[in-house]
XYZ file of C-alpha atoms in Angstrom:
423
model
C -9.059 10.664 10.600
C -9.664 9.725 6.937
C -5.956 9.295 6.300
C -5.634 7.180 9.406
C -8.357 4.800 8.203
C -7.016 4.603 4.657
C -3.464 3.971 5.905
C -4.711 1.232 8.255
C -6.766 -0.316 5.409
C -3.712 -0.389 3.110
C -1.681 -2.328 5.643
C -4.486 -4.747 6.649
C -5.446 -5.534 3.043
C -1.786 -6.010 2.044
C -1.130 -8.478 4.844
C -4.345 -10.372 4.175
C -3.577 -10.686 0.450
C -0.010 -11.776 1.217
C -1.240 -14.319 3.757
C -3.641 -15.840 1.194
C -0.813 -16.104 -1.328
C 1.504 -17.621 1.263
C -0.837 -20.235 2.792
C -3.092 -21.088 -0.141
C -0.882 -20.560 -3.211
C 2.495 -21.672 -1.950
C 4.330 -18.303 -1.990
C 6.190 -19.147 1.215
C 8.822 -16.455 0.853
C 6.473 -13.485 0.194
C 6.598 -12.200 3.762
C 10.380 -12.140 3.739
C 10.574 -10.234 0.417
C 7.851 -7.788 1.580
C 10.081 -6.849 4.485
C 13.673 -6.973 3.189
C 13.297 -7.085 -0.617
C 15.256 -4.854 -2.870
C 14.181 -4.095 -6.453
C 17.837 -4.308 -7.520
C 18.294 -7.814 -6.112
C 18.271 -10.344 -9.003
C 17.034 -13.053 -6.612
C 13.991 -10.979 -5.608
C 11.014 -12.445 -7.552
C 8.851 -9.395 -6.791
C 11.423 -6.913 -8.234
C 10.052 -4.364 -5.821
C 11.438 -2.641 -2.686
C 10.312 -4.008 0.634
C 9.528 -2.175 3.875
C 13.136 -1.606 5.063
C 14.352 -0.352 1.707
C 11.309 1.881 1.370
C 12.146 3.525 4.734
C 15.580 4.363 3.358
C 14.041 5.698 0.149
C 11.669 7.973 2.123
C 14.532 9.415 4.200
C 16.694 9.820 1.082
C 13.875 11.742 -0.618
C 13.651 14.130 2.336
C 17.419 14.612 2.453
C 17.473 15.446 -1.262
C 14.501 17.767 -0.666
C 16.472 19.818 1.922
C 18.561 21.629 -0.700
C 15.535 22.474 -2.908
C 13.448 23.588 0.089
C 16.267 25.730 1.421
C 16.835 27.470 -1.900
C 13.215 28.251 -2.723
C 12.159 29.066 0.851
C 15.139 31.414 1.056
C 13.972 33.158 -2.124
C 10.435 33.306 -0.723
C 11.778 35.010 2.394
C 13.515 37.655 0.193
C 10.315 38.184 -1.812
C 8.251 38.552 1.346
C 10.537 41.157 2.867
C 10.730 43.074 -0.404
C 6.903 43.139 -0.728
C 6.746 40.893 -3.785
C 4.327 38.405 -2.208
C 1.988 41.239 -1.209
C 2.037 42.453 -4.793
C 1.089 39.025 -6.111
C -1.705 38.843 -3.516
C -3.186 42.149 -4.729
C -3.079 40.967 -8.434
C -4.845 37.683 -7.828
C -6.876 38.875 -4.845
C -10.164 39.492 -6.746
C -10.245 35.870 -7.997
C -8.788 34.107 -4.974
C -10.960 36.032 -2.521
C -13.982 34.281 -4.078
C -12.459 30.774 -3.906
C -10.856 31.396 -0.536
C -13.344 33.616 1.272
C -11.758 32.958 4.716
C -8.423 34.510 3.709
C -8.115 38.258 4.555
C -7.512 40.620 1.624
C -3.820 40.946 0.773
C -2.689 38.019 2.919
C 0.700 36.566 1.890
C -0.771 33.085 1.458
C -2.322 34.205 -1.828
C 1.032 35.042 -3.245
C 2.538 31.776 -1.988
C -0.316 29.792 -3.613
C 0.068 31.518 -6.992
C 3.800 30.767 -6.923
C 2.955 27.100 -6.281
C 0.360 26.937 -9.050
C 2.762 28.654 -11.461
C 5.556 26.184 -10.756
C 3.118 23.301 -11.099
C 1.859 24.728 -14.367
C 5.397 24.690 -15.759
C 6.119 21.245 -14.565
C 8.697 22.455 -12.039
C 8.035 19.854 -9.316
C 11.164 20.784 -7.319
C 10.007 24.392 -7.122
C 6.293 23.617 -6.615
C 6.823 21.662 -3.388
C 8.681 24.413 -1.429
C 6.204 27.060 -2.641
C 3.303 24.751 -1.688
C 4.689 24.093 1.792
C 5.161 27.830 2.312
C 1.563 28.374 1.207
C 0.318 25.708 3.618
C 2.300 27.306 6.440
C 0.783 30.709 5.656
C -2.747 29.200 5.606
C -1.965 27.462 8.921
C -1.473 30.864 10.540
C -5.124 31.638 9.780
C -6.335 28.210 10.877
C -8.197 28.405 14.235
C -7.866 24.663 14.842
C -4.267 23.674 14.156
C -4.959 19.913 14.068
C -7.859 20.136 11.579
C -7.585 21.164 7.928
C -9.258 24.474 7.179
C -11.510 25.076 4.160
C -8.782 27.192 2.538
C -6.146 24.499 3.034
C -8.423 21.845 1.530
C -9.285 24.021 -1.512
C -5.570 24.799 -2.083
C -4.451 21.174 -1.761
C -7.223 19.819 -4.004
C -6.369 22.337 -6.731
C -2.691 21.589 -6.379
C -3.214 17.807 -6.497
C -5.278 18.128 -9.692
C -1.864 18.897 -11.282
C -2.664 21.389 -14.061
C 0.441 21.318 -16.242
C 1.087 22.956 -19.608
C 3.495 20.417 -21.078
C 4.186 16.937 -19.601
C 7.908 17.095 -20.280
C 8.923 13.971 -18.371
C 6.341 11.813 -20.101
C 7.353 13.094 -23.522
C 11.039 12.449 -22.671
C 10.323 8.871 -21.570
C 8.287 8.186 -24.688
C 11.181 9.531 -26.737
C 13.654 7.194 -25.053
C 11.328 4.251 -25.811
C 11.468 5.211 -29.513
C 7.794 6.198 -29.886
C 6.958 7.367 -33.445
C 5.525 10.633 -32.064
C 6.532 11.159 -28.404
C 4.453 14.323 -28.207
C 1.106 12.838 -29.300
C -0.063 12.635 -25.676
C 0.395 16.420 -25.169
C -3.083 17.603 -26.064
C -4.921 14.827 -24.120
C -2.702 15.466 -21.082
C -3.335 19.178 -21.063
C -7.096 18.746 -21.474
C -7.242 16.082 -18.735
C -5.296 18.197 -16.233
C -7.528 21.163 -17.027
C -10.691 19.088 -16.579
C -9.317 17.560 -13.348
C -8.507 21.024 -11.958
C -12.009 22.297 -12.805
C -13.502 19.154 -11.236
C -11.521 19.707 -8.060
C -12.663 23.333 -7.904
C -16.344 22.367 -8.434
C -16.215 19.472 -5.917
C -14.694 21.543 -3.106
C -16.810 24.614 -3.917
C -19.944 22.492 -3.688
C -18.789 21.121 -0.315
C -17.898 24.598 0.992
C -21.021 26.206 -0.554
C -19.057 28.613 -2.717
C -20.964 30.261 -5.542
C -18.946 29.774 -8.727
C -21.392 31.739 -10.875
C -19.730 35.054 -9.978
C -18.433 37.401 -12.707
C -14.868 37.369 -11.380
C -14.660 33.565 -11.238
C -16.268 33.137 -14.622
C -13.902 35.722 -16.198
C -10.818 34.046 -14.768
C -11.925 30.547 -15.736
C -12.720 31.680 -19.285
C -9.366 33.476 -19.482
C -7.474 30.388 -18.350
C -9.493 28.292 -20.814
C -8.449 30.665 -23.596
C -4.765 30.440 -22.622
C -4.954 26.655 -22.570
C -6.686 26.655 -25.978
C -4.051 28.930 -27.523
C -1.258 26.783 -26.114
C -2.835 23.634 -27.527
C -3.164 25.335 -30.918
C 0.470 26.581 -30.870
C 2.151 23.431 -29.585
C 0.100 21.173 -31.881
C 1.960 22.841 -34.792
C 5.408 21.983 -33.426
C 7.428 18.854 -33.916
C 8.874 16.838 -31.012
C 12.234 18.666 -30.916
C 10.560 22.078 -31.043
C 8.202 21.160 -28.190
C 11.167 20.122 -25.996
C 12.992 23.356 -26.871
C 9.907 25.459 -26.182
C 9.223 23.674 -22.893
C 12.788 24.174 -21.683
C 12.739 27.855 -22.680
C 9.351 28.394 -20.954
C 10.000 26.563 -17.709
C 13.683 27.350 -17.222
C 13.293 30.924 -18.396
C 10.360 31.625 -16.071
C 12.091 30.297 -12.971
C 15.275 32.333 -13.702
C 13.096 35.411 -14.379
C 11.476 34.921 -10.956
C 14.951 34.731 -9.366
C 15.978 37.927 -11.139
C 12.840 39.890 -10.203
C 13.051 38.838 -6.547
C 16.680 39.904 -6.208
C 16.218 43.203 -8.140
C 13.105 43.995 -6.081
C 14.947 43.347 -2.840
C 17.914 45.529 -3.897
C 15.464 48.300 -4.887
C 13.811 48.067 -1.443
C 17.278 48.090 0.177
C 16.750 44.674 1.769
C 19.703 42.747 3.217
C 19.321 40.107 0.474
C 21.613 37.392 1.754
C 20.455 37.598 5.389
C 16.865 37.342 4.202
C 17.769 34.313 2.114
C 19.488 32.590 5.078
C 16.495 33.242 7.342
C 14.171 31.520 4.901
C 16.610 28.706 3.969
C 16.825 27.624 7.604
C 13.144 26.750 7.410
C 13.819 24.362 4.535
C 15.912 22.093 6.690
C 13.365 22.119 9.520
C 10.502 21.360 7.134
C 12.338 18.459 5.472
C 12.894 16.842 8.866
C 9.290 17.387 9.923
C 7.797 15.504 6.948
C 10.008 12.410 7.285
C 7.603 10.447 9.547
C 4.599 11.224 7.270
C 6.486 10.195 4.128
C 7.805 7.006 5.694
C 4.307 6.025 6.734
C 2.741 6.582 3.314
C 5.519 5.020 1.259
C 5.679 1.941 3.442
C 1.918 1.363 3.126
C 2.170 1.723 -0.630
C 5.143 -0.616 -0.729
C 3.130 -3.299 1.128
C 0.238 -2.995 -1.308
C 2.569 -3.495 -4.246
C 4.741 -6.276 -2.885
C 1.716 -8.204 -1.576
C 0.293 -8.408 -5.089
C -2.849 -6.426 -4.137
C -2.599 -4.360 -7.314
C -2.431 -7.518 -9.439
C -5.611 -8.811 -7.775
C -7.442 -5.538 -8.380
C -6.373 -5.384 -12.029
C -7.456 -8.963 -12.685
C -10.809 -8.231 -11.087
C -11.434 -5.092 -13.113
C -10.549 -6.860 -16.363
C -12.849 -9.760 -15.589
C -15.753 -7.443 -14.864
C -15.412 -5.686 -18.249
C -14.993 -9.032 -20.054
C -18.199 -10.285 -18.359
C -20.157 -7.313 -19.699
C -18.626 -7.664 -23.156
C -17.007 -4.219 -23.043
C -13.742 -3.206 -24.716
C -10.879 -4.022 -22.357
C -7.785 -2.651 -24.096
C -7.715 0.337 -21.740
C -7.350 -2.007 -18.715
C -3.666 -2.710 -19.529
C -2.950 0.991 -18.768
C -4.922 1.125 -15.550
C -2.030 0.131 -13.224
C -0.502 3.556 -13.905
C -3.788 5.301 -13.034
C -4.355 3.217 -9.906
C -0.881 3.699 -8.460
C -0.504 7.343 -9.548
C -2.365 8.731 -6.442
C -0.005 6.650 -4.242
C 3.446 7.086 -5.781
C 4.701 9.136 -8.714
C 7.873 7.013 -9.069
C 5.876 3.763 -9.037
C 3.434 5.145 -11.575
C 6.342 6.128 -13.827
C 7.669 2.567 -13.536
C 4.244 1.212 -14.444
C 4.132 3.478 -17.466
C 7.549 2.334 -18.691
C 6.590 -1.303 -18.027
C 3.492 -0.861 -20.167
C 5.568 0.682 -22.970
C 8.041 -2.237 -22.862
C 5.380 -4.982 -22.775
C 2.851 -3.410 -25.225
C 5.133 -1.224 -27.395
C 5.507 2.552 -27.131
C 2.895 3.232 -29.865
C 0.261 0.925 -28.492
C -3.061 2.254 -27.191
C -2.249 1.093 -23.662
C 1.132 2.907 -23.684
C -0.343 6.173 -24.902
C -3.138 5.976 -22.367
C -0.587 5.143 -19.666
C 1.340 8.281 -20.629
C -1.795 10.413 -20.390
C -2.511 8.975 -16.899
C 1.045 9.735 -15.795
C 0.993 13.305 -17.052
C -2.542 14.142 -15.948
C -2.481 14.382 -12.135
C -0.370 14.593 -9.007
C 0.297 11.953 -6.330
C -2.652 12.459 -3.986
C -1.398 10.576 -0.893
C 2.173 11.882 -1.237
C 0.804 15.408 -1.429
C -1.407 14.868 1.643
C 1.458 13.392 3.630
C 3.980 16.122 2.745
C 1.750 19.229 2.796
C -0.485 18.447 5.742
C 2.460 16.799 7.528
C 4.551 19.974 7.224
C 2.053 21.870 9.405
C 0.976 18.995 11.677
C -2.581 18.567 10.367
C -4.092 15.363 11.715
C -7.738 15.611 10.611
C -7.840 16.093 6.801
C -11.701 16.105 6.759
C -13.011 15.601 3.207
C -9.725 16.483 1.460
C -8.737 12.991 0.435
C -12.255 12.075 -0.775
C -12.452 15.236 -2.888
C -8.991 14.695 -4.366
C -9.733 11.022 -5.253
C -13.028 12.033 -6.823
C -11.230 14.626 -8.973
C -8.656 11.921 -9.823
C -11.507 9.668 -10.939
C -12.866 12.449 -13.196
C -9.398 12.769 -14.672
C -9.080 8.997 -15.264
C -12.508 8.776 -16.999
C -11.613 11.853 -19.141
C -8.234 10.334 -20.027
C -9.821 7.091 -21.190
C -12.487 8.931 -23.256
C -9.945 11.285 -24.900
C -7.512 8.438 -25.596
C -10.265 6.550 -27.434
C -10.926 9.745 -29.427
C -7.292 10.435 -30.271
C -5.650 6.958 -30.430
C -8.243 4.226 -30.879
């Protein structure tokens, strides 16, 4: 219900803003460009994709997702039949059983979730999505009301959307292409912000679900993860830009290939028909990709309308004027477009970040803060559309509100840390 209201509000607000610009400010062609505009069209004054083009983009995303989904869901099928998912469930069971009290001990969903979190941690977006969809499907099996998100599904999705990532490789790469003096200087703020955002998501959902976090198992795991994050910050802070890229590639690529190897070796040891198991799982990738097309089209079209109508420009102008009125520092406002659009579209947020770098310079405060915003969270509404859409959830309950609140904590933390590191 919450997603329905938000989606409706996006469309209504976008049309109202566009109407005001058309009838009061002389932008007579704005409706046309909102519908048929293409960002590649030199005659398009908005330089943004309209509704029709966005529909094609949404379908194209799903088609490209089919291959990745098929591969990783096929591997998950092998791992399940070989008992690897059950093994993961036993390892993380003591911790997850406290955060997910409704999940039975040893349930495969725990293994699926840890695979998703691990891929997210390493910045492997293409792997994280199939693992996450498989985790959502496993949790849906335990859901007594198939149309309404369960507590476990909400906790999982909020933790996933917080986007804990060790090294923001894509942001560092983009900063490098823009000739930043030190492309890696956003690493430590990004890591801290994603960690804070993840902890915020856990606290918010736990408070809502009345989960006691002051349990020895939870405290031990949180402190252990904090120690790992701290050690990584210490180690990577001593590396130069080239070494960080090399280390990141070795870590992420090496881990995913190691997972492939362990799954296949384990299946051979258990005398599983490996290829048949892979095909059984891969078939689900095609079906899942088709299932999420309507959800993705709906979200991306609504986001496109907000952008092409100029709603974001109006919001940014209003925010800046408020801070100017109170005499506060406003240099962080130039980076806010990335933060505001990040929950809606990862690609659009990346474009906003690059735009900020071009207009302000790659080493400006706004550009660095924009990079921290980009590397510090996931795309909330995209995640909701894809993950809940894959299992047919219609009532998301308090999931979106919790995720946006965690995003807000991340944004505030990013601004504070950027002033500490870059001001």
